Short mmCIF file of C-alpha atoms in Angstrom, two decimals:
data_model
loop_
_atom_site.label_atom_id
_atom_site.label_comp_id
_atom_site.label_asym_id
_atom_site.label_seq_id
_atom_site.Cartn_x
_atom_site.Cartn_y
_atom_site.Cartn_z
CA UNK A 9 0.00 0.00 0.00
CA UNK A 10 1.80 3.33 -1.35
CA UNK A 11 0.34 6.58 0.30
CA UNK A 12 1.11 9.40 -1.19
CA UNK A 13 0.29 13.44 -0.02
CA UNK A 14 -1.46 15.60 -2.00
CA UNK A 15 -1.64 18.04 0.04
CA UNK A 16 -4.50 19.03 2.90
CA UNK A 17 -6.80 16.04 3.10
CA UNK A 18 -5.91 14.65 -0.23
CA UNK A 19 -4.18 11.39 -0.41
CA UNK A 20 -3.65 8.91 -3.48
CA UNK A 21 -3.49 5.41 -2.10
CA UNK A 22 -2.27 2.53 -4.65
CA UNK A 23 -3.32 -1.03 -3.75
CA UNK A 24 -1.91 -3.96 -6.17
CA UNK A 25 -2.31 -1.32 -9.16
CA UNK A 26 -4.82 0.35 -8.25
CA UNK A 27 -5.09 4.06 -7.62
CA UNK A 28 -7.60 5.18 -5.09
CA UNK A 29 -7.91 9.33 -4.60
CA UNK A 30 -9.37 10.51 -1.46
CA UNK A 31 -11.17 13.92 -1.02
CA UNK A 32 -9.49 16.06 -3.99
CA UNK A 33 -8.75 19.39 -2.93
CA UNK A 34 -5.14 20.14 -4.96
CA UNK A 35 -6.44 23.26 -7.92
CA UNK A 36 -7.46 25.52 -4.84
CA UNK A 37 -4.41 25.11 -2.32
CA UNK A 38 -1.73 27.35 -3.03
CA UNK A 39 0.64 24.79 -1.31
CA UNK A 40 0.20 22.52 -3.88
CA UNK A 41 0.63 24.23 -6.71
CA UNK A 42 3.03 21.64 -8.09
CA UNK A 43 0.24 19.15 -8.77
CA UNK A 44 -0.74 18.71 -12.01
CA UNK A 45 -4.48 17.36 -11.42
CA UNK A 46 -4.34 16.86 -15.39
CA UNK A 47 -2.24 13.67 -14.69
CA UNK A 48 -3.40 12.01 -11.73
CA UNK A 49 -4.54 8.34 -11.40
CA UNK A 50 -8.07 7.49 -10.24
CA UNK A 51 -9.54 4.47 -10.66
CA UNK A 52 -11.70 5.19 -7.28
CA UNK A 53 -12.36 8.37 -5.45
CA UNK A 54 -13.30 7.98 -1.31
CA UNK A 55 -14.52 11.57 -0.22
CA UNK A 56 -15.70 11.64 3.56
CA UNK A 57 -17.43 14.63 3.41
CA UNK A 58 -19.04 17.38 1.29
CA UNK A 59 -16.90 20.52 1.97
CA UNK A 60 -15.01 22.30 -0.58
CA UNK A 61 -11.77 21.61 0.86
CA UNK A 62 -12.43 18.22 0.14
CA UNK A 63 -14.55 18.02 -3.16
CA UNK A 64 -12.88 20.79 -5.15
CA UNK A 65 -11.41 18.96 -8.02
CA UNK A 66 -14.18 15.70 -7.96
CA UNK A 67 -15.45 16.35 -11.18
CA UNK A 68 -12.76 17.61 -13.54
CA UNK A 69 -10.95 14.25 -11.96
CA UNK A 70 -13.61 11.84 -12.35
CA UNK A 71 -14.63 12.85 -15.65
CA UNK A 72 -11.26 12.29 -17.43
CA UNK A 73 -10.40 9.30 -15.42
CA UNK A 74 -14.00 7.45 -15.33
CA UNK A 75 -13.19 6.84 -11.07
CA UNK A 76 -15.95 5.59 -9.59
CA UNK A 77 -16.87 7.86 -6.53
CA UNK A 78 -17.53 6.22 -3.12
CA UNK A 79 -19.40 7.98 -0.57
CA UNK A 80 -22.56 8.61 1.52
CA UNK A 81 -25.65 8.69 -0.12
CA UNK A 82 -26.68 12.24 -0.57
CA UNK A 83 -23.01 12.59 -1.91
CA UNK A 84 -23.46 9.63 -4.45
CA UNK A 85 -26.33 11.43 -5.31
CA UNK A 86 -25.22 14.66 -6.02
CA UNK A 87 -22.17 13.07 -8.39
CA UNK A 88 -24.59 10.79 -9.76
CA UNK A 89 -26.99 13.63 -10.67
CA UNK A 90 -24.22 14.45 -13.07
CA UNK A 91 -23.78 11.33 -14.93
CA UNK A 92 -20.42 10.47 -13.15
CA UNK A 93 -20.16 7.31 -11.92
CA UNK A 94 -21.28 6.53 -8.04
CA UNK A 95 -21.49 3.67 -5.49
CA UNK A 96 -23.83 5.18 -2.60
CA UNK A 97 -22.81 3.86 1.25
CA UNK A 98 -24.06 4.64 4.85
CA UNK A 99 -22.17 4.25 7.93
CA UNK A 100 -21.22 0.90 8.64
CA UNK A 101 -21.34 -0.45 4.81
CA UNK A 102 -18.68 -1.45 3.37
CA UNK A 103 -17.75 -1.44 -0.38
CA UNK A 104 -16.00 -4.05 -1.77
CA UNK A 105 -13.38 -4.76 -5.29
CA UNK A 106 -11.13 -7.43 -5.85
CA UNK A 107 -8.41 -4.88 -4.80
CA UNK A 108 -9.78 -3.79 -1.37
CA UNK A 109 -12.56 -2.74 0.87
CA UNK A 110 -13.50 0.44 2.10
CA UNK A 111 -15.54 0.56 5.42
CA UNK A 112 -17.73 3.84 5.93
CA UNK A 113 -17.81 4.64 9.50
CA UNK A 114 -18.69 7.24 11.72
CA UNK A 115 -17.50 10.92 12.12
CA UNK A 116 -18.33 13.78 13.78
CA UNK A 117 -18.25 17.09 11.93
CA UNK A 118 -20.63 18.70 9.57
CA UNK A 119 -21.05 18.28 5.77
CA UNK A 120 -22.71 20.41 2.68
CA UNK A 121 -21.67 21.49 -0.74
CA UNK A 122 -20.42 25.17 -1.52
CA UNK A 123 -23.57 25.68 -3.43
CA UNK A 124 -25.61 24.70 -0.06
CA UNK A 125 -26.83 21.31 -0.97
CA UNK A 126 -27.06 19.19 2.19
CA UNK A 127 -23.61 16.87 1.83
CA UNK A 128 -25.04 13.66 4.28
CA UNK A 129 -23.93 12.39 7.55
CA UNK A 130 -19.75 12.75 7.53
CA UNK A 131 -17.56 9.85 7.51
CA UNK A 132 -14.07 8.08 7.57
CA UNK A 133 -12.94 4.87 5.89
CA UNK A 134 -11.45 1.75 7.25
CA UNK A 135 -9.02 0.62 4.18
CA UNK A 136 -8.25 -2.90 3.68
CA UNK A 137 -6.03 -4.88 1.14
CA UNK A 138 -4.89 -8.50 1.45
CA UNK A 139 -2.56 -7.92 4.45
CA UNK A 140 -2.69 -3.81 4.89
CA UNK A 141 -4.65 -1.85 7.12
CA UNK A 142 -5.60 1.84 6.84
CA UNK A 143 -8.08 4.15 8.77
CA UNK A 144 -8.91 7.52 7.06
CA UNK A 145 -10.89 9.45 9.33
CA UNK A 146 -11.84 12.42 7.32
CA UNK A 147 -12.70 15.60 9.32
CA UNK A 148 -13.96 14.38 12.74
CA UNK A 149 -13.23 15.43 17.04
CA UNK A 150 -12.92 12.40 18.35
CA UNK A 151 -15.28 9.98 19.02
CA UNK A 152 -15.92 6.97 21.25
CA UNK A 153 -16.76 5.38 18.12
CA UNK A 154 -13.35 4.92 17.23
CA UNK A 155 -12.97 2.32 19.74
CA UNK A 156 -15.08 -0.23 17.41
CA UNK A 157 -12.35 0.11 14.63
CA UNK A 158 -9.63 -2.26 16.77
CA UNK A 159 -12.19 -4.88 17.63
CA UNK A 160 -12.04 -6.31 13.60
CA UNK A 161 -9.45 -4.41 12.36
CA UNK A 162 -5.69 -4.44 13.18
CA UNK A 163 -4.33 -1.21 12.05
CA UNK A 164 -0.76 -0.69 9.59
CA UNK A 165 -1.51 3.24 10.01
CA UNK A 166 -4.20 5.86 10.79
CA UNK A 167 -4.96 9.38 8.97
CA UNK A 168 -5.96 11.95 10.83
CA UNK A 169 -6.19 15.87 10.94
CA UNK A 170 -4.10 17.93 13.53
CA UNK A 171 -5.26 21.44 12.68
CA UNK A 172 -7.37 21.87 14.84
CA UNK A 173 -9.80 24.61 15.08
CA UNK A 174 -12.70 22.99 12.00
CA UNK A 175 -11.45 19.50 13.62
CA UNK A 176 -9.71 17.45 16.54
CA UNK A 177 -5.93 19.05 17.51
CA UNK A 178 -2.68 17.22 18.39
CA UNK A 179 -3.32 16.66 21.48
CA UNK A 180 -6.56 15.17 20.40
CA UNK A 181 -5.35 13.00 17.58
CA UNK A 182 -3.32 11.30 20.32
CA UNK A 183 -5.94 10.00 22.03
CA UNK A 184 -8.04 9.34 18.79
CA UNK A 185 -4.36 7.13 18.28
CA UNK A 186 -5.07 5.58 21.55
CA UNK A 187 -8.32 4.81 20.96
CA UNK A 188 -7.91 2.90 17.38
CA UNK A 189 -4.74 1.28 18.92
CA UNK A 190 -2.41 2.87 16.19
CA UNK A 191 1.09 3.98 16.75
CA UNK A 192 1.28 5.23 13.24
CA UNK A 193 -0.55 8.02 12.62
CA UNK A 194 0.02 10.70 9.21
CA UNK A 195 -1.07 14.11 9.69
CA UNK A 196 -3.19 15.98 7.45
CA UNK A 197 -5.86 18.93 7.82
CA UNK A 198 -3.05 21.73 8.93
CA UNK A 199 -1.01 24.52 7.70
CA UNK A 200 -3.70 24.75 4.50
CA UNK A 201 -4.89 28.24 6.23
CA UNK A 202 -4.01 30.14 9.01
CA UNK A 203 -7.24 28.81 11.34
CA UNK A 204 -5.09 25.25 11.00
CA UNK A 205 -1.84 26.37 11.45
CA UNK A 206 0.43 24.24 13.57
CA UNK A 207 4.11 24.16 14.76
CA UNK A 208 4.91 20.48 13.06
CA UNK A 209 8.24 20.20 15.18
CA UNK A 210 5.99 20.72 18.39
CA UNK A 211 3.28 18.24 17.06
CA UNK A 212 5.60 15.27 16.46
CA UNK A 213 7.71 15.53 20.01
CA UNK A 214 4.59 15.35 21.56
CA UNK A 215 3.34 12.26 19.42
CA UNK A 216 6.98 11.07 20.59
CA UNK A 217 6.02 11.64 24.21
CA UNK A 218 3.81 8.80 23.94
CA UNK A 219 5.47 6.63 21.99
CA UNK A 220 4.07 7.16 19.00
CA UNK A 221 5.50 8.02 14.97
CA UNK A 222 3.84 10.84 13.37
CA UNK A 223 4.62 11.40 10.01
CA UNK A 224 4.11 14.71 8.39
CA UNK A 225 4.65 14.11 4.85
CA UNK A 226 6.02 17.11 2.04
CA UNK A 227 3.62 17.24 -0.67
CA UNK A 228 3.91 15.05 -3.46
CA UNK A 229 5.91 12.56 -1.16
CA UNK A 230 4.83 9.64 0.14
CA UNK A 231 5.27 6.53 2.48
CA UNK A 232 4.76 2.47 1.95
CA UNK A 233 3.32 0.22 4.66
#
């Protein structure tokens, strides 16, 4: 499994050859500005929530790669509304390819288009492949739900935003770490805007602290489990 950082809450994940995009944000973030959305890979896109800052660059991506986009149903909807190619979920469900599964679970935080359509409950995604385990948690505080995650899955890493401020913190993400039993956790959701601005150095000695990795990765690079 080959993560790789696209900047704010964008990841591209590849699984045995296949390219899976999660909420595509890249055209509107000035840090990265040295993606070329014109040549990513997508043959699925996960999005865990309908704010801009994650749906920005859905469309132009799914239309010239064909991706199929996985997420809640009003989302699903919405895509599907304009002929692009959808597979609808709800918390708990879990979609299934040859390739891997993606579990939608739960998340607190809110969720509507720009335009003001109503974007669904919010979720995460519990990544599996044949021996790799990854939990995106999309924009969330934390929740007690997190605690489920452990009791089927074993987690290789976790996902989760450190900004603060729109979602959980450091300190917060921690215990979100704890609760998932995940020593491996890669930072996203920070430093997009000032509101999420963090001091990185500061974040990872106190992930260290606790005997935990954080990995804060430059944009465009990426990280194998």
């Amino acid at each position: 499994m080959e993560i790789k950082y696209l900047g704010h809450s964008c990841f591209s994940i590849e699984i045995n050859k296949v390219t899976i995009l999660i909420d595509p944000f890249i055209s509107g973030n000035a840090l990265a500005s040295h993606i070329d959305i014109s040549n990513l890979k997508a043959d699925f896109i996960l999005l865990t929530h309908a704010h801009q800052d994650h749906v920005l660059d859905v469309e132009i991506i799914a239309e010239r790669t064909k991706a199929v986009i996985v997420s809640n149903y009003e989302i699903a909807m919405y895509y599907g509304a304009k002929d692009l190619e959808v597979t609808a979920l709800n918390h708990g469900g879990t979609f299934k390819t040859e390739h891997f599964s993606a579990k939608y679970v739960n998340a607190i935080h809110t969720s509507s288009f720009v335009d003001g359509t109503y974007g669904g409950e919010p979720g995460g995604f519990v990544i599996s492949s044949k021996d790799k385990n990854l939990y995106v948690a999309g924009d969330t505080a934390v929740t007690m739900d997190m605690k489920l995650i452990p009791l089927t899955t074993k987690l290789d890493a976790a996902i989760f935003p450190i900004g603060d401020t729109f979602t959980m913190g450091v300190e917060d993400a921690i215990i979100a770490s704890d609760l998932v039993k995940c020593t491996k956790v890669i930072g996203c959701h920070f430093n997009t805007f000032p509101p999420i601005e963090i001091d990185v150095n500061d974040a990872k000695i106190k992930f260290s602290s606790k005997n935990k990795e954080l990995v804060i990765l430059e944009i465009g690079g990426n990280i194998n489990l």
